[in-house]
mmCIF file of C-alpha atoms and ligand atoms in Angstrom:
data_model
loop_
_atom_site.group_PDB
_atom_site.id
_atom_site.type_symbol
_atom_site.label_atom_id
_atom_site.label_comp_id
_atom_site.label_asym_id
_atom_site.label_seq_id
_atom_site.Cartn_x
_atom_site.Cartn_y
_atom_site.Cartn_z
ATOM 1 C CA MET A 18 -214.105 17.558 130.191
ATOM 2 C CA VAL A 19 -211.485 20.439 131.849
ATOM 3 C CA PRO A 20 -213.557 22.050 134.695
ATOM 4 C CA ARG A 21 -214.178 26.093 134.921
ATOM 5 C CA PHE A 22 -211.473 28.299 136.412
ATOM 6 C CA GLU A 23 -210.866 31.771 136.115
ATOM 7 C CA TYR A 24 -207.745 32.589 133.794
ATOM 8 C CA TYR A 25 -205.299 35.348 133.492
ATOM 9 C CA PRO A 26 -202.827 35.773 130.584
ATOM 10 C CA THR A 27 -199.914 37.917 131.773
ATOM 11 C CA ARG A 28 -197.535 40.059 130.089
ATOM 12 C CA SER A 29 -195.219 40.942 132.685
ATOM 13 C CA VAL A 30 -193.592 38.920 135.255
ATOM 14 C CA ASP A 31 -194.676 42.220 137.864
ATOM 15 C CA GLU A 32 -198.494 41.427 136.508
ATOM 16 C CA ALA A 33 -198.292 37.583 137.136
ATOM 17 C CA LEU A 34 -196.762 38.114 140.976
ATOM 18 C CA THR A 35 -199.542 40.984 141.751
ATOM 19 C CA LEU A 36 -202.356 38.523 140.679
ATOM 20 C CA LEU A 37 -200.522 35.751 142.475
ATOM 21 C CA ALA A 38 -200.805 37.557 145.761
ATOM 22 C CA GLU A 39 -204.169 38.854 145.003
ATOM 23 C CA ARG A 40 -206.007 36.087 144.068
ATOM 24 C CA GLU A 41 -206.352 33.073 146.615
ATOM 25 C CA GLY A 42 -205.976 29.642 145.319
ATOM 26 C CA SER A 43 -204.352 30.649 141.994
ATOM 27 C CA GLU A 44 -201.943 29.135 140.771
ATOM 28 C CA VAL A 45 -198.997 29.837 137.627
ATOM 29 C CA VAL A 46 -198.854 27.673 134.597
ATOM 30 C CA ALA A 47 -196.230 27.402 132.229
ATOM 31 C CA GLY A 48 -197.097 24.700 129.317
ATOM 32 C CA ALA A 49 -199.985 23.472 131.600
ATOM 33 C CA THR A 50 -198.749 19.593 130.488
ATOM 34 C CA ASN A 51 -199.309 19.220 134.673
ATOM 35 C CA THR A 52 -201.714 21.279 135.343
ATOM 36 C CA LEU A 53 -204.341 20.667 132.743
ATOM 37 C CA VAL A 54 -203.729 17.114 133.282
ATOM 38 C CA ASP A 55 -204.529 16.953 136.959
ATOM 39 C CA ALA A 56 -207.812 19.063 136.258
ATOM 40 C CA ARG A 57 -209.023 17.372 133.682
ATOM 41 C CA ALA A 58 -208.526 14.146 135.976
ATOM 42 C CA ARG A 59 -210.113 16.487 138.934
ATOM 43 C CA ARG A 60 -206.795 15.459 140.810
ATOM 44 C CA LYS A 61 -206.288 19.018 141.570
ATOM 45 C CA ILE A 62 -208.312 21.918 140.416
ATOM 46 C CA PRO A 63 -207.046 25.504 140.967
ATOM 47 C CA LYS A 64 -208.972 28.350 141.407
ATOM 48 C CA ALA A 65 -207.452 30.434 139.162
ATOM 49 C CA VAL A 66 -204.217 30.320 136.511
ATOM 50 C CA ILE A 67 -201.839 33.032 136.013
ATOM 51 C CA ASP A 68 -200.865 32.454 132.416
ATOM 52 C CA ILE A 69 -196.839 33.174 132.098
ATOM 53 C CA ASN A 70 -196.436 31.398 129.148
ATOM 54 C CA ARG A 71 -196.316 33.936 126.773
ATOM 55 C CA LEU A 72 -193.340 35.621 129.223
ATOM 56 C CA GLY A 73 -190.506 36.621 126.821
ATOM 57 C CA ASP A 74 -188.683 37.909 129.716
ATOM 58 C CA LEU A 75 -188.156 34.588 130.975
ATOM 59 C CA ARG A 76 -187.322 32.216 127.722
ATOM 60 C CA TYR A 77 -183.275 32.902 127.620
ATOM 61 C CA ALA A 78 -180.288 30.781 127.544
ATOM 62 C CA ARG A 79 -177.300 32.440 128.281
ATOM 63 C CA ARG A 80 -173.577 32.550 129.763
ATOM 64 C CA ASP A 81 -172.782 35.033 132.366
ATOM 65 C CA ASP A 82 -168.996 35.012 133.199
ATOM 66 C CA GLY A 83 -168.587 31.039 134.481
ATOM 67 C CA THR A 84 -172.951 30.754 134.891
ATOM 68 C CA ILE A 85 -175.139 29.366 132.654
ATOM 69 C CA ARG A 86 -178.811 31.296 133.116
ATOM 70 C CA LEU A 87 -182.163 29.910 131.930
ATOM 71 C CA GLY A 88 -185.243 31.967 131.709
ATOM 72 C CA ALA A 89 -187.605 29.634 133.697
ATOM 73 C CA ARG A 90 -189.950 29.285 130.041
ATOM 74 C CA THR A 91 -187.290 27.451 128.596
ATOM 75 C CA THR A 92 -188.592 24.308 127.172
ATOM 76 C CA LEU A 93 -187.999 21.134 126.510
ATOM 77 C CA THR A 94 -187.904 21.132 122.819
ATOM 78 C CA ASP A 95 -185.206 24.365 123.644
ATOM 79 C CA CYS A 96 -182.778 22.024 124.841
ATOM 80 C CA PHE A 97 -182.400 20.808 121.716
ATOM 81 C CA SER A 98 -183.077 22.731 119.299
ATOM 82 C CA LEU A 99 -180.869 25.921 120.385
ATOM 83 C CA PRO A 100 -176.986 24.604 119.936
ATOM 84 C CA PHE A 101 -176.233 26.367 122.913
ATOM 85 C CA PHE A 102 -177.254 23.273 125.098
ATOM 86 C CA ALA A 103 -174.475 20.993 123.361
ATOM 87 C CA GLU A 104 -172.174 23.324 123.604
ATOM 88 C CA GLU A 105 -173.283 24.367 127.669
ATOM 89 C CA ALA A 106 -175.175 21.552 128.911
ATOM 90 C CA PRO A 107 -175.213 18.446 126.923
ATOM 91 C CA VAL A 108 -176.496 16.915 129.943
ATOM 92 C CA LEU A 109 -180.137 18.766 129.443
ATOM 93 C CA GLU A 110 -179.791 18.421 125.420
ATOM 94 C CA MET A 111 -179.659 14.003 126.456
ATOM 95 C CA MET A 112 -182.346 14.301 128.687
ATOM 96 C CA ALA A 113 -184.846 16.358 126.453
ATOM 97 C CA ALA A 114 -184.460 14.106 123.887
ATOM 98 C CA GLU A 115 -185.653 11.538 126.036
ATOM 99 C CA PHE A 116 -188.545 13.437 127.367
ATOM 100 C CA ALA A 117 -192.173 12.562 126.513
ATOM 101 C CA GLY A 118 -193.166 13.635 122.837
ATOM 102 C CA THR A 119 -192.910 16.291 120.345
ATOM 103 C CA LEU A 120 -196.014 18.447 121.239
ATOM 104 C CA ILE A 121 -195.620 18.087 124.705
ATOM 105 C CA ARG A 122 -191.866 19.004 125.210
ATOM 106 C CA ASN A 123 -192.352 21.806 122.884
ATOM 107 C CA ARG A 124 -195.044 22.974 125.790
ATOM 108 C CA ALA A 125 -193.444 21.909 128.960
ATOM 109 C CA THR A 126 -190.646 23.315 131.028
ATOM 110 C CA LEU A 127 -187.685 22.908 133.002
ATOM 111 C CA ALA A 128 -189.427 24.935 135.996
ATOM 112 C CA GLY A 129 -192.648 23.105 135.643
ATOM 113 C CA ASN A 130 -191.061 20.044 135.822
ATOM 114 C CA ILE A 131 -188.991 21.141 139.204
ATOM 115 C CA ALA A 132 -192.234 23.083 140.703
ATOM 116 C CA TYR A 133 -194.311 20.086 140.401
ATOM 117 C CA ALA A 134 -192.240 17.958 142.201
ATOM 118 C CA SER A 135 -192.748 14.594 141.438
ATOM 119 C CA PRO A 136 -190.099 11.577 142.467
ATOM 120 C CA ALA A 137 -189.977 10.800 138.688
ATOM 121 C CA ALA A 138 -189.149 14.283 137.420
ATOM 122 C CA ASP A 139 -186.884 14.075 134.825
ATOM 123 C CA VAL A 140 -185.200 17.476 134.385
ATOM 124 C CA VAL A 141 -184.270 17.058 137.828
ATOM 125 C CA PRO A 142 -181.587 14.739 138.191
ATOM 126 C CA PRO A 143 -179.498 16.245 135.055
ATOM 127 C CA LEU A 144 -179.654 20.056 137.040
ATOM 128 C CA LEU A 145 -179.214 18.325 140.120
ATOM 129 C CA ALA A 146 -175.424 16.913 138.755
ATOM 130 C CA LEU A 147 -174.624 20.371 137.378
ATOM 131 C CA GLY A 148 -175.043 21.843 140.864
ATOM 132 C CA ALA A 149 -177.799 23.995 139.915
ATOM 133 C CA THR A 150 -179.419 27.089 141.817
ATOM 134 C CA ILE A 151 -183.052 28.161 141.049
ATOM 135 C CA ALA A 152 -184.166 31.764 141.650
ATOM 136 C CA VAL A 153 -187.642 32.892 142.835
ATOM 137 C CA THR A 154 -189.424 35.474 143.734
ATOM 138 C CA SER A 155 -192.641 37.622 144.866
ATOM 139 C CA LYS A 156 -194.617 40.926 144.710
ATOM 140 C CA ALA A 157 -193.746 41.383 148.859
ATOM 141 C CA ARG A 158 -190.410 39.958 148.968
ATOM 142 C CA GLY A 159 -188.379 40.153 145.524
ATOM 143 C CA SER A 160 -186.280 37.525 144.992
ATOM 144 C CA ARG A 161 -184.028 34.678 146.795
ATOM 145 C CA ALA A 162 -181.887 32.142 145.517
ATOM 146 C CA LEU A 163 -181.661 28.206 146.822
ATOM 147 C CA LEU A 164 -180.058 25.020 146.222
ATOM 148 C CA LEU A 165 -182.238 22.937 143.629
ATOM 149 C CA ALA A 166 -181.183 20.361 146.106
ATOM 150 C CA ASP A 167 -182.799 22.668 148.927
ATOM 151 C CA PHE A 168 -186.066 23.620 147.159
ATOM 152 C CA ILE A 169 -187.401 19.939 146.253
ATOM 153 C CA LEU A 170 -188.657 18.820 149.841
ATOM 154 C CA GLY A 171 -190.392 15.727 149.163
ATOM 155 C CA PRO A 172 -193.272 13.740 146.650
ATOM 156 C CA ARG A 173 -195.529 17.348 145.211
ATOM 157 C CA LYS A 174 -193.816 19.079 148.033
ATOM 158 C CA THR A 175 -191.343 22.660 147.225
ATOM 159 C CA ALA A 176 -190.097 25.258 149.325
ATOM 160 C CA LEU A 177 -192.226 27.925 146.999
ATOM 161 C CA ALA A 178 -194.381 29.825 148.621
ATOM 162 C CA GLN A 179 -197.941 30.423 147.232
ATOM 163 C CA ASP A 180 -196.915 34.087 145.915
ATOM 164 C CA GLU A 181 -193.405 33.079 144.129
ATOM 165 C CA ILE A 182 -192.859 32.097 140.801
ATOM 166 C CA ILE A 183 -189.333 30.414 139.664
ATOM 167 C CA THR A 184 -187.616 32.983 137.600
ATOM 168 C CA GLU A 185 -183.887 31.527 136.502
ATOM 169 C CA LEU A 186 -182.085 28.191 136.781
ATOM 170 C CA ALA A 187 -178.171 28.680 136.694
ATOM 171 C CA PHE A 188 -175.508 26.539 137.015
ATOM 172 C CA PRO A 189 -171.774 26.515 136.857
ATOM 173 C CA ALA A 190 -169.888 26.319 133.817
ATOM 174 C CA ASP A 191 -166.194 26.030 134.338
ATOM 175 C CA GLY A 192 -163.977 24.171 132.149
ATOM 176 C CA GLU A 193 -163.931 20.638 130.453
ATOM 177 C CA THR A 194 -167.023 18.596 131.528
ATOM 178 C CA LYS A 195 -167.854 14.857 130.696
ATOM 179 C CA SER A 196 -171.799 13.820 131.102
ATOM 180 C CA GLY A 197 -174.022 10.958 130.826
ATOM 181 C CA TYR A 198 -178.024 10.335 131.266
ATOM 182 C CA PHE A 199 -180.191 7.530 131.639
ATOM 183 C CA LYS A 200 -183.799 6.927 131.565
ATOM 184 C CA PHE A 201 -184.924 3.585 131.948
ATOM 185 C CA ALA A 202 -188.854 3.066 131.618
ATOM 186 C CA LEU A 203 -190.880 0.007 130.069
ATOM 187 C CA ARG A 204 -191.158 1.422 126.982
ATOM 188 C CA ASN A 205 -188.684 3.953 124.730
ATOM 189 C CA ALA A 206 -191.144 6.978 124.493
ATOM 190 C CA MET A 207 -194.179 8.901 126.573
ATOM 191 C CA ALA A 208 -192.804 6.634 129.670
ATOM 192 C CA ILE A 209 -192.459 7.503 133.343
ATOM 193 C CA SER A 210 -189.372 6.463 134.489
ATOM 194 C CA LEU A 211 -188.279 3.291 136.603
ATOM 195 C CA VAL A 212 -185.198 4.903 137.263
ATOM 196 C CA SER A 213 -183.251 7.817 135.789
ATOM 197 C CA GLY A 214 -179.522 8.933 136.425
ATOM 198 C CA ALA A 215 -177.390 12.074 135.172
ATOM 199 C CA VAL A 216 -173.716 12.135 135.893
ATOM 200 C CA VAL A 217 -171.608 15.646 134.893
ATOM 201 C CA LEU A 218 -168.197 15.133 135.312
ATOM 202 C CA ARG A 219 -165.360 18.274 135.883
ATOM 203 C CA MET A 220 -162.359 17.300 134.352
ATOM 204 C CA GLU A 221 -158.688 18.235 135.148
ATOM 205 C CA GLY A 222 -156.617 15.975 132.161
ATOM 206 C CA LYS A 223 -157.560 12.378 133.029
ATOM 207 C CA ARG A 224 -158.679 13.624 136.682
ATOM 208 C CA ILE A 225 -161.974 14.075 137.810
ATOM 209 C CA ARG A 226 -161.958 17.480 139.239
ATOM 210 C CA GLU A 227 -165.523 17.724 140.660
ATOM 211 C CA ALA A 228 -168.339 14.734 140.004
ATOM 212 C CA GLY A 229 -172.156 15.161 139.955
ATOM 213 C CA LEU A 230 -173.984 12.107 140.371
ATOM 214 C CA ALA A 231 -177.413 12.161 140.997
ATOM 215 C CA LEU A 232 -180.629 9.866 140.238
ATOM 216 C CA GLY A 233 -184.810 10.056 140.078
ATOM 217 C CA ALA A 234 -187.630 7.866 140.483
ATOM 218 C CA VAL A 235 -185.879 5.962 143.051
ATOM 219 C CA ALA A 236 -186.467 7.708 146.243
ATOM 220 C CA PRO A 237 -189.516 10.545 147.689
ATOM 221 C CA LYS A 238 -187.641 12.563 145.549
ATOM 222 C CA PRO A 239 -184.926 12.990 142.657
ATOM 223 C CA TYR A 240 -181.218 13.345 145.108
ATOM 224 C CA ARG A 241 -177.441 13.855 144.940
ATOM 225 C CA VAL A 242 -175.117 10.837 145.442
ATOM 226 C CA THR A 243 -172.829 12.343 147.918
ATOM 227 C CA GLN A 244 -170.892 9.523 148.839
ATOM 228 C CA ALA A 245 -170.456 8.515 145.290
ATOM 229 C CA GLU A 246 -169.227 11.618 144.205
ATOM 230 C CA GLU A 247 -166.882 11.597 146.683
ATOM 231 C CA LEU A 248 -165.419 8.425 145.631
ATOM 232 C CA LEU A 249 -164.820 9.789 141.990
ATOM 233 C CA LYS A 250 -163.944 13.229 143.015
ATOM 234 C CA GLY A 251 -159.636 13.439 142.222
ATOM 235 C CA GLN A 252 -159.420 10.149 140.658
ATOM 236 C CA ALA A 253 -158.426 8.929 137.391
ATOM 237 C CA PRO A 254 -160.751 6.543 137.239
ATOM 238 C CA THR A 255 -160.739 2.748 136.779
ATOM 239 C CA ASP A 256 -162.984 -0.169 136.293
ATOM 240 C CA ALA A 257 -162.879 -1.064 139.310
ATOM 241 C CA LEU A 258 -163.980 2.094 140.867
ATOM 242 C CA ILE A 259 -166.956 2.582 138.487
ATOM 243 C CA ARG A 260 -168.467 -0.702 139.702
ATOM 244 C CA GLU A 261 -167.575 0.647 143.182
ATOM 245 C CA VAL A 262 -169.452 3.765 142.170
ATOM 246 C CA ALA A 263 -172.819 1.976 140.734
ATOM 247 C CA ARG A 264 -172.717 -0.356 143.584
ATOM 248 C CA VAL A 265 -172.633 2.586 146.209
ATOM 249 C CA ALA A 266 -175.309 4.707 144.234
ATOM 250 C CA ALA A 267 -177.227 1.372 143.945
ATOM 251 C CA ALA A 268 -177.493 0.790 147.602
ATOM 252 C CA THR A 269 -178.639 4.826 148.689
ATOM 253 C CA ALA A 270 -181.851 3.953 146.654
ATOM 254 C CA THR A 271 -185.243 3.640 148.346
ATOM 255 C CA PRO A 272 -187.421 2.800 145.392
ATOM 256 C CA ILE A 273 -190.785 1.198 145.535
ATOM 257 C CA SER A 274 -192.429 -1.616 144.457
ATOM 258 C CA ASP A 275 -195.337 -0.765 142.129
ATOM 259 C CA ILE A 276 -196.931 -2.088 138.778
ATOM 260 C CA ARG A 277 -194.286 -1.165 136.818
ATOM 261 C CA ALA A 278 -191.477 -3.134 138.096
ATOM 262 C CA SER A 279 -190.510 -4.278 141.892
ATOM 263 C CA ALA A 280 -188.056 -2.139 144.138
ATOM 264 C CA GLU A 281 -185.515 -5.061 143.507
ATOM 265 C CA TYR A 282 -185.777 -4.858 139.858
ATOM 266 C CA ARG A 283 -185.064 -0.609 140.210
ATOM 267 C CA ARG A 284 -182.075 -1.295 142.477
ATOM 268 C CA GLU A 285 -180.537 -3.541 140.340
ATOM 269 C CA MET A 286 -181.040 -1.145 137.408
ATOM 270 C CA THR A 287 -179.932 1.989 139.077
ATOM 271 C CA GLU A 288 -176.227 0.000 139.406
ATOM 272 C CA VAL A 289 -176.231 -1.543 135.816
ATOM 273 C CA MET A 290 -177.123 2.154 134.464
ATOM 274 C CA THR A 291 -174.935 4.379 136.862
ATOM 275 C CA ARG A 292 -172.076 1.861 135.484
ATOM 276 C CA ARG A 293 -172.858 2.463 131.961
ATOM 277 C CA ILE A 294 -173.868 6.467 132.216
ATOM 278 C CA ILE A 295 -169.819 7.019 134.199
ATOM 279 C CA GLU A 296 -168.691 4.509 131.734
ATOM 280 C CA ARG A 297 -170.122 6.465 128.578
ATOM 281 C CA ALA A 298 -169.153 9.878 129.688
ATOM 282 C CA LEU A 299 -165.592 9.033 130.483
ATOM 283 C CA SER A 300 -165.826 7.583 126.794
ATOM 284 C CA SER A 301 -166.965 10.792 125.502
HETATM 285 C C1 FAD B 428 -198.389 12.977 127.789
HETATM 286 C C2 FAD B 428 -197.473 13.285 128.752
HETATM 287 C C3 FAD B 428 -195.805 12.876 128.680
HETATM 288 C C4 FAD B 428 -195.124 13.652 129.819
HETATM 289 N N1 FAD B 428 -193.641 12.925 129.927
HETATM 290 C C5 FAD B 428 -193.159 13.655 130.636
HETATM 291 C C6 FAD B 428 -191.600 12.952 130.942
HETATM 292 O O1 FAD B 428 -191.205 11.786 130.236
HETATM 293 N N2 FAD B 428 -190.673 13.247 132.161
HETATM 294 C C7 FAD B 428 -191.401 13.824 133.102
HETATM 295 O O2 FAD B 428 -190.841 14.065 134.303
HETATM 296 N N3 FAD B 428 -192.457 14.786 132.848
HETATM 297 C C8 FAD B 428 -193.584 14.353 132.268
HETATM 298 N N4 FAD B 428 -194.270 14.865 131.971
HETATM 299 C C9 FAD B 428 -195.377 15.902 132.900
HETATM 300 C C10 FAD B 428 -194.990 17.191 132.670
HETATM 301 O O3 FAD B 428 -194.954 17.210 131.147
HETATM 302 C C11 FAD B 428 -193.481 17.968 133.169
HETATM 303 O O4 FAD B 428 -193.789 17.940 134.487
HETATM 304 C C12 FAD B 428 -193.300 19.224 132.299
HETATM 305 O O5 FAD B 428 -191.930 19.851 132.605
HETATM 306 C C13 FAD B 428 -194.575 20.461 133.285
HETATM 307 O O6 FAD B 428 -194.065 21.424 132.646
HETATM 308 P P1 FAD B 428 -195.273 22.749 132.570
HETATM 309 O O7 FAD B 428 -194.187 24.368 131.807
HETATM 310 O O8 FAD B 428 -196.014 22.338 131.695
HETATM 311 O O9 FAD B 428 -195.667 22.926 133.833
HETATM 312 P P2 FAD B 428 -197.360 23.305 134.403
HETATM 313 O O10 FAD B 428 -198.111 22.278 134.145
HETATM 314 O O11 FAD B 428 -197.693 24.919 133.655
HETATM 315 O O12 FAD B 428 -196.964 23.384 135.525
HETATM 316 C C14 FAD B 428 -196.656 22.486 136.731
HETATM 317 C C15 FAD B 428 -196.287 22.646 138.182
HETATM 318 O O13 FAD B 428 -195.173 24.040 138.283
HETATM 319 C C16 FAD B 428 -196.030 25.141 138.697
HETATM 320 N N5 FAD B 428 -195.373 25.873 137.684
HETATM 321 C C17 FAD B 428 -195.068 26.248 136.725
HETATM 322 N N6 FAD B 428 -193.726 26.942 136.215
HETATM 323 C C18 FAD B 428 -193.548 27.886 137.104
HETATM 324 C C19 FAD B 428 -193.097 28.624 137.844
HETATM 325 N N7 FAD B 428 -192.039 29.645 136.554
HETATM 326 N N8 FAD B 428 -193.002 29.222 139.127
HETATM 327 C C20 FAD B 428 -193.537 28.491 139.803
HETATM 328 N N9 FAD B 428 -194.570 27.546 139.521
HETATM 329 C C21 FAD B 428 -194.301 26.967 138.395
HETATM 330 C C22 FAD B 428 -197.326 25.327 138.279
HETATM 331 O O14 FAD B 428 -198.133 25.998 139.495
HETATM 332 C C23 FAD B 428 -197.899 23.623 138.803
HETATM 333 O O15 FAD B 428 -198.168 23.505 140.030
HETATM 334 C C24 FAD B 428 -195.684 14.077 130.979
HETATM 335 C C25 FAD B 428 -196.801 14.692 131.023
HETATM 336 C C26 FAD B 428 -197.570 14.708 129.789
HETATM 337 C C27 FAD B 428 -198.901 14.863 129.831
#
């Protein structure tokens, strides 16, 4: 049974922010696919829930000059049902296709996945590889923007204040990109990642102008592998370089051993899968 808590459906961002500031121990929910599971398991029971799931003004995906902007209520299903994503952010479409199952994807939001800050959050590596920033806002202090890489501080810890909500995710859309994504898990669907990773290569002819490479589930939080990105930058990659990049990426991983896999296995799969996604991205 789900424990009892106060429930506030909201009709505007302003109403949500006011309630959040006024109600002690309150938290926002979007899809509630983490919040309800945690409440039912009595891991974390909010005193009051501010529901932003009906706020139409937080559900959009658009291009503003050289920037892609996604409203905080963008769902995983949006990422592969809207043609916008295939054109502007195929790495998010690839990730969403491997995320949970249809029912969860229809409700789960990108922002909820980020705010929950699991080390295995599947939404985060693609957005890190894209160089995403997030906008957060509060009633008292207005809006601020920060790099996604700075927003997640560790397992279940973020830079979000209690009275703030995420309103928007944004990343640059400048020129031709090639993308790759992998989720390695013990089964093909409804599984927690053992290792996940994303690559976004911004191209200039056959050369890589800028590279974004990020890993998930092999450290306390998903992270950009800057050493590997530097190796790719400015290069027309050879097989030898791709192997070296994969080796460097795997060497940065600090995975745990648990019931699902040993740390050694996770590290080895990081190397194998990183090599494959760079190869796939370049041949796309
Ligand atoms: C069966 C099942 C399968 C799953 N499979 C996967 C999977 O394959 N990969 C994966 O990564 N995760 C998976 N999850 C976890 C979950 O679905 C995701 O993390 C999802 O993206 C959370 O989004 P939500 O909108 O449901 O968040 P909610 O549950 O509504 O919220 C989660 C947290 O984020 C906060 N939050 C939500 N929106 C905002 C906002 N706009 N501003 C500030 N804080 C906010 C809430 O306060 C809460 O702390 C799965 C869960 C279930 C139950």
